[in-house]
């Protein structure tokens, strides 16, 4: 099977986008997921100057990195936040992205909203004209109250649009729901269009997301499930370390390199 393999710039949370680009390029990758998550990782953001955003576009080109996706997490159930998400869509289009990633609620800001799947689908359907306008696919991430692929699939089915699919996060399903992705993925695999390949270590609710191969997520079996289903969805590596974060930039760069080596050893071609 052939998959695009990218690195989420959120791996470099707390460091600059320039440092992220340099580290991802040095590790041998050719694709990047840019992060524009308000209040968390604002590597690129709609409020930044055009000259800065353009300079990052130039730097990506010089580094041989294709920005094919954007992490634009917004609370899609909060009507006051929808203009922020539309701005993120415009930014994703500016960089030539194909995918924009969001959880249904806030991924990193406090969000206690609990709503029905039908209400969620109604809110997301309202975004379809904007997704068409900016030629994007919204991939909904399993996160928080909507932490399994099975739940996200029910929402995607209600929306019923090729513009809305699943971003399957391999560690979130463990962290939030305590469900093994090997059991969950078959329930939604036909709706998965994108994956955050993230490892998990430590206890169920312990914030511990190390370099790939350092935890207990069974990536060989996940790849086998995708292969059996003929699913060639792109994958984006996400490393979030522990609650204390990485010690320094060198630790992040090492984790990204280690993840590259791990995936190559599994037989993935990273080009």
PDB file of C-alpha atoms in Angstrom:
ATOM      1  CA  UNK A   1       0.000   0.000   0.000  1.00  0.00           C
ATOM      2  CA  UNK A   2       1.077   3.549  -0.696  1.00  0.00           C
ATOM      3  CA  UNK A   3       0.433   6.336   1.801  1.00  0.00           C
ATOM      4  CA  UNK A   4       1.544   9.942   1.947  1.00  0.00           C
ATOM      5  CA  UNK A   5       3.392  10.268   5.266  1.00  0.00           C
ATOM      6  CA  UNK A   6       3.646  13.747   6.752  1.00  0.00           C
ATOM      7  CA  UNK A   7       4.646  15.311  10.055  1.00  0.00           C
ATOM      8  CA  UNK A   8       2.261  17.529  11.983  1.00  0.00           C
ATOM      9  CA  UNK A   9       4.048  20.755  12.899  1.00  0.00           C
ATOM     10  CA  UNK A  10       2.285  20.445  16.271  1.00  0.00           C
ATOM     11  CA  UNK A  11       5.102  18.023  17.170  1.00  0.00           C
ATOM     12  CA  UNK A  12       7.048  21.278  17.555  1.00  0.00           C
ATOM     13  CA  UNK A  13       4.552  22.838  19.972  1.00  0.00           C
ATOM     14  CA  UNK A  14       6.445  25.557  21.837  1.00  0.00           C
ATOM     15  CA  UNK A  15       8.966  25.966  19.027  1.00  0.00           C
ATOM     16  CA  UNK A  16       8.825  28.088  15.886  1.00  0.00           C
ATOM     17  CA  UNK A  17       7.459  27.053  12.512  1.00  0.00           C
ATOM     18  CA  UNK A  18      10.931  27.644  11.080  1.00  0.00           C
ATOM     19  CA  UNK A  19      12.390  25.138  13.558  1.00  0.00           C
ATOM     20  CA  UNK A  20       9.624  22.691  12.654  1.00  0.00           C
ATOM     21  CA  UNK A  21      10.321  22.990   8.931  1.00  0.00           C
ATOM     22  CA  UNK A  22      14.052  22.499   9.441  1.00  0.00           C
ATOM     23  CA  UNK A  23      13.583  19.452  11.687  1.00  0.00           C
ATOM     24  CA  UNK A  24      10.991  17.766   9.473  1.00  0.00           C
ATOM     25  CA  UNK A  25      13.103  18.294   6.358  1.00  0.00           C
ATOM     26  CA  UNK A  26      16.259  17.019   8.062  1.00  0.00           C
ATOM     27  CA  UNK A  27      14.455  13.829   9.127  1.00  0.00           C
ATOM     28  CA  UNK A  28      13.709  13.007   5.491  1.00  0.00           C
ATOM     29  CA  UNK A  29      10.030  13.891   5.127  1.00  0.00           C
ATOM     30  CA  UNK A  30       8.440  15.682   2.172  1.00  0.00           C
ATOM     31  CA  UNK A  31       4.975  16.536   3.518  1.00  0.00           C
ATOM     32  CA  UNK A  32       3.871  18.694   6.432  1.00  0.00           C
ATOM     33  CA  UNK A  33       0.606  19.343   8.267  1.00  0.00           C
ATOM     34  CA  UNK A  34       0.639  23.001   9.261  1.00  0.00           C
ATOM     35  CA  UNK A  35      -0.873  23.841  12.648  1.00  0.00           C
ATOM     36  CA  UNK A  36      -3.189  26.813  13.087  1.00  0.00           C
ATOM     37  CA  UNK A  37      -4.862  25.956  16.395  1.00  0.00           C
ATOM     38  CA  UNK A  38      -5.943  29.011  18.362  1.00  0.00           C
ATOM     39  CA  UNK A  39      -4.501  29.270  21.847  1.00  0.00           C
ATOM     40  CA  UNK A  40      -2.313  26.210  21.395  1.00  0.00           C
ATOM     41  CA  UNK A  41       0.016  26.018  18.397  1.00  0.00           C
ATOM     42  CA  UNK A  42      -0.257  28.989  16.061  1.00  0.00           C
ATOM     43  CA  UNK A  43       2.567  28.200  13.649  1.00  0.00           C
ATOM     44  CA  UNK A  44       0.614  29.906  10.902  1.00  0.00           C
ATOM     45  CA  UNK A  45      -2.515  31.874  11.687  1.00  0.00           C
ATOM     46  CA  UNK A  46      -4.975  34.077   9.787  1.00  0.00           C
ATOM     47  CA  UNK A  47      -4.074  37.150  11.844  1.00  0.00           C
ATOM     48  CA  UNK A  48      -0.392  36.981  10.887  1.00  0.00           C
ATOM     49  CA  UNK A  49       0.969  39.372   8.296  1.00  0.00           C
ATOM     50  CA  UNK A  50       0.789  38.427   4.642  1.00  0.00           C
ATOM     51  CA  UNK A  51       4.539  38.921   4.300  1.00  0.00           C
ATOM     52  CA  UNK A  52       5.218  36.417   7.102  1.00  0.00           C
ATOM     53  CA  UNK A  53       2.754  33.841   5.770  1.00  0.00           C
ATOM     54  CA  UNK A  54       4.272  34.185   2.312  1.00  0.00           C
ATOM     55  CA  UNK A  55       7.790  33.818   3.711  1.00  0.00           C
ATOM     56  CA  UNK A  56       6.734  30.495   5.250  1.00  0.00           C
ATOM     57  CA  UNK A  57       5.333  29.421   1.895  1.00  0.00           C
ATOM     58  CA  UNK A  58       8.708  30.193   0.320  1.00  0.00           C
ATOM     59  CA  UNK A  59      10.578  28.393   3.097  1.00  0.00           C
ATOM     60  CA  UNK A  60       8.446  25.281   2.651  1.00  0.00           C
ATOM     61  CA  UNK A  61       9.162  25.266  -1.062  1.00  0.00           C
ATOM     62  CA  UNK A  62      12.887  25.658  -0.466  1.00  0.00           C
ATOM     63  CA  UNK A  63      12.764  22.779   2.044  1.00  0.00           C
ATOM     64  CA  UNK A  64      10.923  20.517  -0.395  1.00  0.00           C
ATOM     65  CA  UNK A  65       7.962  20.216   1.979  1.00  0.00           C
ATOM     66  CA  UNK A  66       4.411  20.120   0.619  1.00  0.00           C
ATOM     67  CA  UNK A  67       1.810  21.628   2.999  1.00  0.00           C
ATOM     68  CA  UNK A  68      -1.016  19.312   2.016  1.00  0.00           C
ATOM     69  CA  UNK A  69      -3.059  19.689   5.203  1.00  0.00           C
ATOM     70  CA  UNK A  70      -3.801  22.122   8.002  1.00  0.00           C
ATOM     71  CA  UNK A  71      -4.707  21.472  11.613  1.00  0.00           C
ATOM     72  CA  UNK A  72      -7.334  24.162  12.143  1.00  0.00           C
ATOM     73  CA  UNK A  73      -9.085  22.896  15.278  1.00  0.00           C
ATOM     74  CA  UNK A  74     -12.098  25.014  16.205  1.00  0.00           C
ATOM     75  CA  UNK A  75     -15.274  24.389  18.180  1.00  0.00           C
ATOM     76  CA  UNK A  76     -17.562  23.693  15.240  1.00  0.00           C
ATOM     77  CA  UNK A  77     -20.595  23.795  17.544  1.00  0.00           C
ATOM     78  CA  UNK A  78     -19.971  27.396  18.626  1.00  0.00           C
ATOM     79  CA  UNK A  79     -21.474  29.779  16.075  1.00  0.00           C
ATOM     80  CA  UNK A  80     -19.221  32.572  17.333  1.00  0.00           C
ATOM     81  CA  UNK A  81     -16.161  30.498  16.388  1.00  0.00           C
ATOM     82  CA  UNK A  82     -17.264  29.607  12.855  1.00  0.00           C
ATOM     83  CA  UNK A  83     -15.746  32.786  11.347  1.00  0.00           C
ATOM     84  CA  UNK A  84     -12.418  31.650  12.848  1.00  0.00           C
ATOM     85  CA  UNK A  85     -12.753  28.300  11.112  1.00  0.00           C
ATOM     86  CA  UNK A  86     -13.658  29.916   7.797  1.00  0.00           C
ATOM     87  CA  UNK A  87     -10.509  32.030   8.161  1.00  0.00           C
ATOM     88  CA  UNK A  88      -8.548  28.817   8.723  1.00  0.00           C
ATOM     89  CA  UNK A  89     -10.079  27.405   5.552  1.00  0.00           C
ATOM     90  CA  UNK A  90      -8.933  30.455   3.615  1.00  0.00           C
ATOM     91  CA  UNK A  91      -5.458  30.027   5.069  1.00  0.00           C
ATOM     92  CA  UNK A  92      -5.414  26.341   4.148  1.00  0.00           C
ATOM     93  CA  UNK A  93      -6.386  27.272   0.597  1.00  0.00           C
ATOM     94  CA  UNK A  94      -3.599  29.878   0.508  1.00  0.00           C
ATOM     95  CA  UNK A  95      -1.073  27.123   1.247  1.00  0.00           C
ATOM     96  CA  UNK A  96      -2.625  24.765  -1.294  1.00  0.00           C
ATOM     97  CA  UNK A  97      -3.853  22.246   1.274  1.00  0.00           C
ATOM     98  CA  UNK A  98      -6.238  19.440   0.395  1.00  0.00           C
ATOM     99  CA  UNK A  99      -7.343  18.651   3.959  1.00  0.00           C
ATOM    100  CA  UNK A 100      -8.334  20.708   6.970  1.00  0.00           C
ATOM    101  CA  UNK A 101      -8.425  18.922  10.328  1.00  0.00           C
ATOM    102  CA  UNK A 102     -10.724  19.765  13.213  1.00  0.00           C
ATOM    103  CA  UNK A 103     -12.264  18.087  16.189  1.00  0.00           C
ATOM    104  CA  UNK A 104     -15.932  18.852  16.777  1.00  0.00           C
ATOM    105  CA  UNK A 105     -15.300  20.719  20.017  1.00  0.00           C
ATOM    106  CA  UNK A 106     -12.155  22.589  21.003  1.00  0.00           C
ATOM    107  CA  UNK A 107      -9.118  20.325  20.855  1.00  0.00           C
ATOM    108  CA  UNK A 108      -7.069  22.251  23.386  1.00  0.00           C
ATOM    109  CA  UNK A 109      -9.275  25.025  24.782  1.00  0.00           C
ATOM    110  CA  UNK A 110     -11.783  24.193  27.499  1.00  0.00           C
ATOM    111  CA  UNK A 111     -14.987  22.843  26.006  1.00  0.00           C
ATOM    112  CA  UNK A 112     -17.747  21.148  27.963  1.00  0.00           C
ATOM    113  CA  UNK A 113     -20.423  21.072  25.279  1.00  0.00           C
ATOM    114  CA  UNK A 114     -22.256  17.808  24.711  1.00  0.00           C
ATOM    115  CA  UNK A 115     -24.660  17.674  21.753  1.00  0.00           C
ATOM    116  CA  UNK A 116     -26.516  15.120  19.655  1.00  0.00           C
ATOM    117  CA  UNK A 117     -24.998  13.691  16.495  1.00  0.00           C
ATOM    118  CA  UNK A 118     -27.871  15.153  14.471  1.00  0.00           C
ATOM    119  CA  UNK A 119     -27.141  18.649  15.770  1.00  0.00           C
ATOM    120  CA  UNK A 120     -23.438  18.230  15.060  1.00  0.00           C
ATOM    121  CA  UNK A 121     -24.184  17.111  11.504  1.00  0.00           C
ATOM    122  CA  UNK A 122     -26.450  20.110  10.957  1.00  0.00           C
ATOM    123  CA  UNK A 123     -23.668  22.507  12.000  1.00  0.00           C
ATOM    124  CA  UNK A 124     -21.152  20.770   9.759  1.00  0.00           C
ATOM    125  CA  UNK A 125     -23.483  20.758   6.747  1.00  0.00           C
ATOM    126  CA  UNK A 126     -23.537  24.558   7.019  1.00  0.00           C
ATOM    127  CA  UNK A 127     -19.788  24.516   6.278  1.00  0.00           C
ATOM    128  CA  UNK A 128     -20.139  22.647   2.981  1.00  0.00           C
ATOM    129  CA  UNK A 129     -20.370  25.765   0.749  1.00  0.00           C
ATOM    130  CA  UNK A 130     -17.133  27.065   2.288  1.00  0.00           C
ATOM    131  CA  UNK A 131     -15.407  23.712   1.835  1.00  0.00           C
ATOM    132  CA  UNK A 132     -16.482  23.760  -1.808  1.00  0.00           C
ATOM    133  CA  UNK A 133     -15.328  27.356  -2.224  1.00  0.00           C
ATOM    134  CA  UNK A 134     -11.863  26.625  -0.822  1.00  0.00           C
ATOM    135  CA  UNK A 135     -11.684  23.136  -2.360  1.00  0.00           C
ATOM    136  CA  UNK A 136     -11.032  21.389   0.950  1.00  0.00           C
ATOM    137  CA  UNK A 137     -11.935  18.125   2.626  1.00  0.00           C
ATOM    138  CA  UNK A 138     -12.816  18.500   6.303  1.00  0.00           C
ATOM    139  CA  UNK A 139     -11.536  15.509   8.246  1.00  0.00           C
ATOM    140  CA  UNK A 140     -13.151  15.271  11.666  1.00  0.00           C
ATOM    141  CA  UNK A 141     -10.848  14.030  14.410  1.00  0.00           C
ATOM    142  CA  UNK A 142     -11.937  11.551  17.051  1.00  0.00           C
ATOM    143  CA  UNK A 143     -11.429  13.571  20.219  1.00  0.00           C
ATOM    144  CA  UNK A 144     -13.054  14.289  23.575  1.00  0.00           C
ATOM    145  CA  UNK A 145     -16.767  13.439  23.664  1.00  0.00           C
ATOM    146  CA  UNK A 146     -16.462  12.140  20.103  1.00  0.00           C
ATOM    147  CA  UNK A 147     -13.402   9.989  20.688  1.00  0.00           C
ATOM    148  CA  UNK A 148     -14.142   6.846  18.690  1.00  0.00           C
ATOM    149  CA  UNK A 149     -14.199   6.413  14.959  1.00  0.00           C
ATOM    150  CA  UNK A 150     -17.566   4.690  15.292  1.00  0.00           C
ATOM    151  CA  UNK A 151     -19.115   7.872  16.705  1.00  0.00           C
ATOM    152  CA  UNK A 152     -17.455  10.117  14.127  1.00  0.00           C
ATOM    153  CA  UNK A 153     -18.639   7.833  11.323  1.00  0.00           C
ATOM    154  CA  UNK A 154     -22.241   8.215  12.454  1.00  0.00           C
ATOM    155  CA  UNK A 155     -21.843  11.996  12.123  1.00  0.00           C
ATOM    156  CA  UNK A 156     -20.068  11.749   8.761  1.00  0.00           C
ATOM    157  CA  UNK A 157     -22.878   9.496   7.498  1.00  0.00           C
ATOM    158  CA  UNK A 158     -25.465  12.080   8.563  1.00  0.00           C
ATOM    159  CA  UNK A 159     -23.592  14.879   6.782  1.00  0.00           C
ATOM    160  CA  UNK A 160     -23.372  12.645   3.698  1.00  0.00           C
ATOM    161  CA  UNK A 161     -20.828  14.639   1.683  1.00  0.00           C
ATOM    162  CA  UNK A 162     -17.513  13.700   0.052  1.00  0.00           C
ATOM    163  CA  UNK A 163     -16.197  16.923   1.602  1.00  0.00           C
ATOM    164  CA  UNK A 164     -16.482  15.537   5.159  1.00  0.00           C
ATOM    165  CA  UNK A 165     -14.613  12.437   6.293  1.00  0.00           C
ATOM    166  CA  UNK A 166     -12.734  11.069   9.330  1.00  0.00           C
ATOM    167  CA  UNK A 167      -9.278  11.941  10.604  1.00  0.00           C
ATOM    168  CA  UNK A 168      -8.518   8.869  12.693  1.00  0.00           C
ATOM    169  CA  UNK A 169      -6.210   9.582  15.635  1.00  0.00           C
ATOM    170  CA  UNK A 170      -4.703   6.278  16.735  1.00  0.00           C
ATOM    171  CA  UNK A 171      -3.952   7.420  20.298  1.00  0.00           C
ATOM    172  CA  UNK A 172      -6.980   9.605  21.078  1.00  0.00           C
ATOM    173  CA  UNK A 173      -9.252   6.571  20.992  1.00  0.00           C
ATOM    174  CA  UNK A 174      -7.124   5.019  23.748  1.00  0.00           C
ATOM    175  CA  UNK A 175      -6.675   8.186  25.798  1.00  0.00           C
ATOM    176  CA  UNK A 176     -10.272   9.421  25.775  1.00  0.00           C
ATOM    177  CA  UNK A 177     -12.298   6.233  25.327  1.00  0.00           C
ATOM    178  CA  UNK A 178     -10.033   3.414  26.474  1.00  0.00           C
ATOM    179  CA  UNK A 179     -10.807   1.606  23.214  1.00  0.00           C
ATOM    180  CA  UNK A 180      -8.213  -0.272  21.177  1.00  0.00           C
ATOM    181  CA  UNK A 181      -7.912   1.222  17.674  1.00  0.00           C
ATOM    182  CA  UNK A 182      -7.630  -2.315  16.288  1.00  0.00           C
ATOM    183  CA  UNK A 183     -11.228  -2.891  17.426  1.00  0.00           C
ATOM    184  CA  UNK A 184     -12.494   0.567  16.459  1.00  0.00           C
ATOM    185  CA  UNK A 185     -10.990   1.090  13.002  1.00  0.00           C
ATOM    186  CA  UNK A 186     -13.028  -1.686  11.289  1.00  0.00           C
ATOM    187  CA  UNK A 187     -16.248   0.092  12.366  1.00  0.00           C
ATOM    188  CA  UNK A 188     -15.361   3.219  10.384  1.00  0.00           C
ATOM    189  CA  UNK A 189     -12.624   2.342   7.902  1.00  0.00           C
ATOM    190  CA  UNK A 190     -14.702   3.193   4.836  1.00  0.00           C
ATOM    191  CA  UNK A 191     -15.043   6.784   6.114  1.00  0.00           C
ATOM    192  CA  UNK A 192     -11.394   7.292   7.110  1.00  0.00           C
ATOM    193  CA  UNK A 193      -9.687   9.712   4.712  1.00  0.00           C
ATOM    194  CA  UNK A 194      -6.778  10.814   6.911  1.00  0.00           C
ATOM    195  CA  UNK A 195      -4.926   9.566   9.990  1.00  0.00           C
ATOM    196  CA  UNK A 196      -2.973  11.085  12.822  1.00  0.00           C
ATOM    197  CA  UNK A 197      -0.549   8.280  13.569  1.00  0.00           C
ATOM    198  CA  UNK A 198       0.205   8.882  17.220  1.00  0.00           C
ATOM    199  CA  UNK A 199       1.641   6.432  19.734  1.00  0.00           C
ATOM    200  CA  UNK A 200       0.505   6.009  23.337  1.00  0.00           C
ATOM    201  CA  UNK A 201       2.504   5.069  26.418  1.00  0.00           C
ATOM    202  CA  UNK A 202       1.673   5.037  30.123  1.00  0.00           C
ATOM    203  CA  UNK A 203      -1.781   4.777  31.681  1.00  0.00           C
ATOM    204  CA  UNK A 204      -5.174   5.188  30.060  1.00  0.00           C
ATOM    205  CA  UNK A 205      -5.639   8.887  30.925  1.00  0.00           C
ATOM    206  CA  UNK A 206      -1.933   9.708  31.086  1.00  0.00           C
ATOM    207  CA  UNK A 207      -0.735  12.369  28.640  1.00  0.00           C
ATOM    208  CA  UNK A 208       2.099  10.383  27.087  1.00  0.00           C
ATOM    209  CA  UNK A 209       2.443  10.345  23.297  1.00  0.00           C
ATOM    210  CA  UNK A 210       6.033   9.423  22.383  1.00  0.00           C
ATOM    211  CA  UNK A 211       7.845   8.867  19.096  1.00  0.00           C
ATOM    212  CA  UNK A 212       6.304   6.123  16.978  1.00  0.00           C
ATOM    213  CA  UNK A 213       7.351   2.678  18.117  1.00  0.00           C
ATOM    214  CA  UNK A 214       8.022   3.799  21.690  1.00  0.00           C
ATOM    215  CA  UNK A 215       4.504   3.063  22.956  1.00  0.00           C
ATOM    216  CA  UNK A 216       1.974   0.274  22.603  1.00  0.00           C
ATOM    217  CA  UNK A 217      -0.147   1.258  19.592  1.00  0.00           C
ATOM    218  CA  UNK A 218      -0.038  -1.681  17.175  1.00  0.00           C
ATOM    219  CA  UNK A 219       0.868   0.149  13.974  1.00  0.00           C
ATOM    220  CA  UNK A 220       1.665  -3.014  11.965  1.00  0.00           C
ATOM    221  CA  UNK A 221      -1.895  -4.250  12.523  1.00  0.00           C
ATOM    222  CA  UNK A 222      -3.344  -0.815  11.747  1.00  0.00           C
ATOM    223  CA  UNK A 223      -1.458  -0.751   8.465  1.00  0.00           C
ATOM    224  CA  UNK A 224      -2.679  -4.272   7.742  1.00  0.00           C
ATOM    225  CA  UNK A 225      -6.299  -3.222   8.342  1.00  0.00           C
ATOM    226  CA  UNK A 226      -5.901  -0.310   5.941  1.00  0.00           C
ATOM    227  CA  UNK A 227      -4.231  -2.570   3.399  1.00  0.00           C
ATOM    228  CA  UNK A 228      -6.996  -5.172   3.580  1.00  0.00           C
ATOM    229  CA  UNK A 229      -9.609  -2.451   3.037  1.00  0.00           C
ATOM    230  CA  UNK A 230      -7.712  -0.848   0.160  1.00  0.00           C
ATOM    231  CA  UNK A 231      -7.541   2.388   2.151  1.00  0.00           C
ATOM    232  CA  UNK A 232      -4.589   4.547   1.040  1.00  0.00           C
ATOM    233  CA  UNK A 233      -5.381   7.558   3.237  1.00  0.00           C
ATOM    234  CA  UNK A 234      -2.512   9.939   4.019  1.00  0.00           C
ATOM    235  CA  UNK A 235      -0.951   9.825   7.468  1.00  0.00           C
ATOM    236  CA  UNK A 236       0.433  12.602   9.620  1.00  0.00           C
ATOM    237  CA  UNK A 237       2.781  11.858  12.509  1.00  0.00           C
ATOM    238  CA  UNK A 238       1.860  13.562  15.773  1.00  0.00           C
ATOM    239  CA  UNK A 239       4.163  13.407  18.802  1.00  0.00           C
ATOM    240  CA  UNK A 240       2.952  15.236  21.924  1.00  0.00           C
ATOM    241  CA  UNK A 241       5.387  13.857  24.515  1.00  0.00           C
ATOM    242  CA  UNK A 242       4.366  13.983  28.198  1.00  0.00           C
ATOM    243  CA  UNK A 243       2.623  16.670  30.236  1.00  0.00           C
ATOM    244  CA  UNK A 244       6.036  18.242  30.864  1.00  0.00           C
ATOM    245  CA  UNK A 245       6.767  18.491  27.157  1.00  0.00           C
ATOM    246  CA  UNK A 246      10.095  17.803  25.464  1.00  0.00           C
ATOM    247  CA  UNK A 247      13.303  18.825  27.199  1.00  0.00           C
ATOM    248  CA  UNK A 248      14.538  20.813  24.209  1.00  0.00           C
ATOM    249  CA  UNK A 249      14.402  21.123  20.424  1.00  0.00           C
ATOM    250  CA  UNK A 250      16.933  18.322  20.024  1.00  0.00           C
ATOM    251  CA  UNK A 251      14.525  15.900  21.720  1.00  0.00           C
ATOM    252  CA  UNK A 252      11.767  16.801  19.257  1.00  0.00           C
ATOM    253  CA  UNK A 253      14.074  16.416  16.272  1.00  0.00           C
ATOM    254  CA  UNK A 254      15.240  13.042  17.581  1.00  0.00           C
ATOM    255  CA  UNK A 255      11.639  11.847  18.053  1.00  0.00           C
ATOM    256  CA  UNK A 256      10.760  12.866  14.488  1.00  0.00           C
ATOM    257  CA  UNK A 257      13.838  11.063  13.133  1.00  0.00           C
ATOM    258  CA  UNK A 258      13.078   7.970  15.225  1.00  0.00           C
ATOM    259  CA  UNK A 259       9.522   7.932  13.857  1.00  0.00           C
ATOM    260  CA  UNK A 260      10.858   8.109  10.301  1.00  0.00           C
ATOM    261  CA  UNK A 261      13.142   5.140  10.958  1.00  0.00           C
ATOM    262  CA  UNK A 262      10.339   3.164  12.615  1.00  0.00           C
ATOM    263  CA  UNK A 263       7.986   3.615   9.667  1.00  0.00           C
ATOM    264  CA  UNK A 264      10.687   2.763   7.148  1.00  0.00           C
ATOM    265  CA  UNK A 265      11.404  -0.419   9.092  1.00  0.00           C
ATOM    266  CA  UNK A 266       7.707  -1.303   8.800  1.00  0.00           C
ATOM    267  CA  UNK A 267       8.092  -1.128   5.044  1.00  0.00           C
ATOM    268  CA  UNK A 268       6.468   2.242   4.368  1.00  0.00           C
ATOM    269  CA  UNK A 269       7.933   4.273   1.535  1.00  0.00           C
ATOM    270  CA  UNK A 270       8.316   7.895   2.595  1.00  0.00           C
ATOM    271  CA  UNK A 271       8.553  10.033  -0.514  1.00  0.00           C
TER     272      UNK A 271
END
